[in-house]
Amino acid sequence: MALVAHLLGILTSFVGPLIIWLINKDKAPNSFVVDQSKEALNFQITLVFVYIVGIILSVIVIGVFINMLAGLAGLILALIAAVKANNGEAYRYPFAIRLSK
């Protein structure tokens, strides 16, 4: 499920990790799943903030590059996190704002 949380972030933004976290948040044996789904959720929310800033800055063209880089970074980091989660390792995104604790 931790792998799915990271991969759903690519497809559904923050909605997929949020659903997995809400389903598993009260289950004690799934602490790894809860931790990784929160991490994926925080990263996807951070990406949404970056996309909003990029859209605002697209008036001066730099926002287009910000959105392209954010999308590429989101894809690459989510794939790395999914591989780590599949191996049973906890992954921390380097640029995620930790909103849910």
Coordinates of N, CA and C in Angstrom, one line a residue:
M1 N 0.8 -1.2 0.0 CA 0.0 0.0 0.0 C 0.9 1.3 0.0
A2 N 2.0 1.2 0.6 CA 2.9 2.4 0.6 C 3.4 2.7 -0.8
L3 N 3.7 1.6 -1.6 CA 4.0 1.8 -3.0 C 2.9 2.4 -3.8
V4 N 1.7 2.0 -3.5 CA 0.5 2.5 -4.2 C 0.3 4.0 -3.9
A5 N 0.6 4.4 -2.6 CA 0.4 5.7 -2.2 C 1.3 6.7 -3.0
H6 N 2.5 6.2 -3.2 CA 3.5 7.1 -3.9 C 3.1 7.1 -5.4
L7 N 2.7 6.0 -6.0 CA 2.4 6.0 -7.4 C 1.1 6.7 -7.7
L8 N 0.1 6.6 -6.8 CA -1.1 7.4 -7.0 C -0.9 8.9 -7.0
G9 N 0.1 9.3 -6.3 CA 0.5 10.7 -6.3 C 0.8 11.2 -7.7
I10 N 1.4 10.4 -8.5 CA 1.7 10.8 -9.9 C 0.4 10.9 -10.7
L11 N -0.6 10.1 -10.4 CA -1.8 10.1 -11.2 C -2.9 11.0 -10.7
T12 N -3.0 11.1 -9.4 CA -4.2 11.8 -8.8 C -3.8 13.0 -7.9
S13 N -2.5 13.4 -8.0 CA -2.0 14.5 -7.1 C -2.2 14.0 -5.6
F14 N -2.8 14.9 -4.8 CA -2.8 14.5 -3.4 C -4.0 13.6 -3.0
V15 N -5.0 13.4 -3.9 CA -6.2 12.7 -3.6 C -5.9 11.2 -3.3
G16 N -5.1 10.5 -4.1 CA -4.7 9.1 -3.8 C -4.0 8.9 -2.5
P17 N -2.9 9.6 -2.2 CA -2.3 9.4 -0.9 C -3.2 9.8 0.3
L18 N -4.1 10.8 0.1 CA -5.0 11.1 1.1 C -6.0 10.0 1.4
I19 N -6.5 9.4 0.4 CA -7.4 8.2 0.6 C -6.7 7.1 1.3
I20 N -5.5 6.7 0.9 CA -4.8 5.6 1.5 C -4.5 6.0 3.0
W21 N -4.1 7.2 3.3 CA -3.8 7.6 4.6 C -5.1 7.6 5.5
L22 N -6.2 8.0 4.9 CA -7.5 8.0 5.7 C -7.9 6.6 6.0
I23 N -7.7 5.7 5.1 CA -8.1 4.3 5.3 C -7.3 3.6 6.3
N24 N -6.0 3.9 6.4 CA -5.0 3.2 7.2 C -4.6 3.9 8.5
K25 N -5.1 5.1 8.7 CA -4.5 5.9 9.8 C -4.8 5.4 11.2
D26 N -5.9 4.6 11.3 CA -6.2 4.0 12.7 C -5.7 2.6 12.9
K27 N -5.0 2.1 11.9 CA -4.6 0.7 12.0 C -3.1 0.7 12.4
A28 N -2.9 0.2 13.6 CA -1.5 0.2 14.2 C -0.5 -0.7 13.4
P29 N -0.9 -1.9 13.0 CA 0.1 -2.7 12.2 C 0.6 -2.1 10.9
N30 N -0.1 -1.1 10.4 CA 0.2 -0.5 9.2 C 1.0 0.8 9.4
S31 N 1.8 0.9 10.4 CA 2.5 2.2 10.6 C 3.4 2.6 9.5
F32 N 4.0 1.7 8.8 CA 4.8 2.0 7.6 C 3.9 2.6 6.5
V33 N 2.8 2.0 6.3 CA 1.9 2.5 5.3 C 1.4 3.9 5.6
V34 N 1.0 4.1 6.9 CA 0.6 5.4 7.4 C 1.7 6.5 7.2
D35 N 2.9 6.1 7.6 CA 4.0 7.1 7.5 C 4.3 7.4 6.0
Q36 N 4.3 6.4 5.1 CA 4.6 6.7 3.7 C 3.5 7.4 3.0
S37 N 2.2 7.1 3.4 CA 1.1 7.8 2.7 C 1.1 9.3 3.2
K38 N 1.5 9.5 4.4 CA 1.6 10.9 4.9 C 2.7 11.7 4.2
E39 N 3.8 11.0 4.0 CA 4.9 11.6 3.3 C 4.5 11.9 1.8
A40 N 3.9 11.0 1.2 CA 3.4 11.2 -0.2 C 2.4 12.3 -0.3
L41 N 1.5 12.4 0.7 CA 0.5 13.4 0.8 C 1.2 14.8 1.0
N42 N 2.1 14.9 1.9 CA 2.8 16.2 2.1 C 3.5 16.6 0.8
F43 N 4.2 15.7 0.1 CA 4.9 16.0 -1.1 C 3.9 16.5 -2.2
Q44 N 2.8 15.8 -2.3 CA 1.9 16.2 -3.4 C 1.2 17.6 -3.1
I45 N 1.0 17.9 -1.8 CA 0.5 19.2 -1.4 C 1.5 20.3 -1.7
T46 N 2.8 20.0 -1.4 CA 3.9 20.9 -1.8 C 3.9 21.2 -3.3
L47 N 3.7 20.1 -4.1 CA 3.7 20.3 -5.5 C 2.6 21.2 -6.0
V48 N 1.4 21.0 -5.3 CA 0.3 21.9 -5.7 C 0.6 23.3 -5.4
F49 N 1.2 23.6 -4.3 CA 1.7 25.0 -4.0 C 2.6 25.5 -5.1
V50 N 3.6 24.7 -5.5 CA 4.6 25.0 -6.5 C 3.9 25.3 -7.8
Y51 N 2.9 24.4 -8.2 CA 2.2 24.7 -9.4 C 1.4 26.0 -9.4
I52 N 0.8 26.3 -8.3 CA 0.1 27.6 -8.2 C 1.0 28.8 -8.3
V53 N 2.2 28.7 -7.7 CA 3.2 29.8 -7.9 C 3.6 29.8 -9.4
G54 N 3.8 28.7 -10.0 CA 4.2 28.6 -11.4 C 3.1 29.2 -12.3
I55 N 1.9 29.0 -12.0 CA 0.8 29.5 -12.8 C 0.8 31.1 -12.7
I56 N 1.0 31.5 -11.4 CA 1.0 33.0 -11.2 C 2.2 33.6 -11.9
L57 N 3.3 33.0 -11.9 CA 4.5 33.5 -12.5 C 4.6 33.3 -14.0
S58 N 3.6 32.5 -14.5 CA 3.7 32.3 -16.0 C 3.4 33.6 -16.8
V59 N 3.0 34.6 -16.1 CA 2.8 35.9 -16.8 C 4.2 36.4 -17.2
I60 N 5.2 36.1 -16.5 CA 6.6 36.5 -16.9 C 7.4 35.3 -17.4
V61 N 6.8 34.3 -17.9 CA 7.4 33.2 -18.6 C 8.1 32.2 -17.7
I62 N 8.7 32.7 -16.6 CA 9.5 31.8 -15.8 C 8.6 30.7 -15.1
G63 N 7.3 31.0 -15.0 CA 6.4 30.1 -14.4 C 6.2 28.8 -15.2
V64 N 6.3 28.9 -16.5 CA 6.2 27.8 -17.4 C 7.4 26.8 -17.0
F65 N 8.6 27.3 -16.9 CA 9.7 26.5 -16.5 C 9.6 25.9 -15.1
I66 N 9.1 26.7 -14.2 CA 8.9 26.2 -12.8 C 7.9 25.0 -12.9
N67 N 6.8 25.1 -13.6 CA 5.9 24.0 -13.7 C 6.4 22.8 -14.3
M68 N 7.2 23.0 -15.4 CA 7.8 21.9 -16.1 C 8.8 21.1 -15.1
L69 N 9.7 21.9 -14.4 CA 10.6 21.3 -13.5 C 9.9 20.7 -12.3
A70 N 8.9 21.3 -11.8 CA 8.1 20.7 -10.7 C 7.5 19.4 -11.1
G71 N 6.9 19.3 -12.3 CA 6.3 18.1 -12.8 C 7.4 17.0 -13.0
L72 N 8.5 17.3 -13.6 CA 9.6 16.3 -13.8 C 10.1 15.9 -12.4
A73 N 10.3 16.8 -11.5 CA 10.8 16.4 -10.2 C 9.8 15.6 -9.4
G74 N 8.5 15.9 -9.6 CA 7.5 15.1 -8.9 C 7.4 13.7 -9.4
L75 N 7.6 13.5 -10.7 CA 7.6 12.2 -11.3 C 8.8 11.4 -10.9
I76 N 9.9 12.0 -11.0 CA 11.2 11.2 -10.6 C 11.2 10.9 -9.1
L77 N 10.9 11.9 -8.3 CA 10.9 11.6 -6.8 C 9.9 10.6 -6.4
A78 N 8.7 10.7 -7.0 CA 7.6 9.7 -6.6 C 8.0 8.3 -7.1
L79 N 8.7 8.1 -8.2 CA 9.2 6.8 -8.6 C 10.2 6.3 -7.7
I80 N 11.2 7.2 -7.3 CA 12.2 6.7 -6.3 C 11.6 6.3 -5.0
A81 N 10.6 7.1 -4.6 CA 9.9 6.8 -3.3 C 9.1 5.5 -3.4
A82 N 8.5 5.2 -4.6 CA 7.8 3.9 -4.8 C 8.7 2.7 -4.7
V83 N 9.9 2.9 -5.3 CA 10.9 1.8 -5.3 C 11.4 1.5 -3.9
K84 N 11.7 2.6 -3.2 CA 12.1 2.5 -1.8 C 11.0 1.8 -0.9
A85 N 9.8 2.3 -1.1 CA 8.7 1.7 -0.3 C 8.5 0.2 -0.6
N86 N 8.7 -0.1 -1.9 CA 8.5 -1.5 -2.3 C 9.6 -2.4 -1.6
N87 N 10.8 -1.8 -1.3 CA 11.9 -2.5 -0.7 C 11.7 -2.4 0.9
G88 N 10.7 -1.8 1.4 CA 10.5 -1.7 2.8 C 11.2 -0.6 3.5
E89 N 11.8 0.3 2.7 CA 12.5 1.4 3.3 C 11.7 2.7 3.3
A90 N 11.8 3.4 4.4 CA 11.0 4.7 4.5 C 11.8 5.7 3.7
Y91 N 11.0 6.5 2.9 CA 11.6 7.6 2.1 C 11.1 8.9 2.5
R92 N 12.0 9.9 2.5 CA 11.6 11.3 2.8 C 11.9 12.1 1.6
Y93 N 10.9 12.8 1.1 CA 11.1 13.7 0.0 C 11.9 14.9 0.4
P94 N 12.9 15.3 -0.4 CA 13.8 16.3 0.0 C 13.2 17.7 0.1
F95 N 12.1 18.0 -0.6 CA 11.6 19.4 -0.6 C 10.2 19.5 -0.2
A96 N 9.7 18.5 0.6 CA 8.3 18.5 1.0 C 8.1 19.3 2.3
I97 N 7.0 20.0 2.3 CA 6.6 20.7 3.5 C 5.8 19.8 4.3
R98 N 6.2 19.5 5.5 CA 5.5 18.6 6.4 C 4.3 19.2 7.0
L99 N 3.1 19.2 6.4 CA 1.9 19.7 6.9 C 1.1 18.8 7.8
S100 N 1.0 17.5 7.4 CA 0.4 16.5 8.3 C 1.4 15.8 9.1
K101 N 1.3 15.6 10.4 CA 2.3 15.0 11.2 C 1.8 13.7 11.8

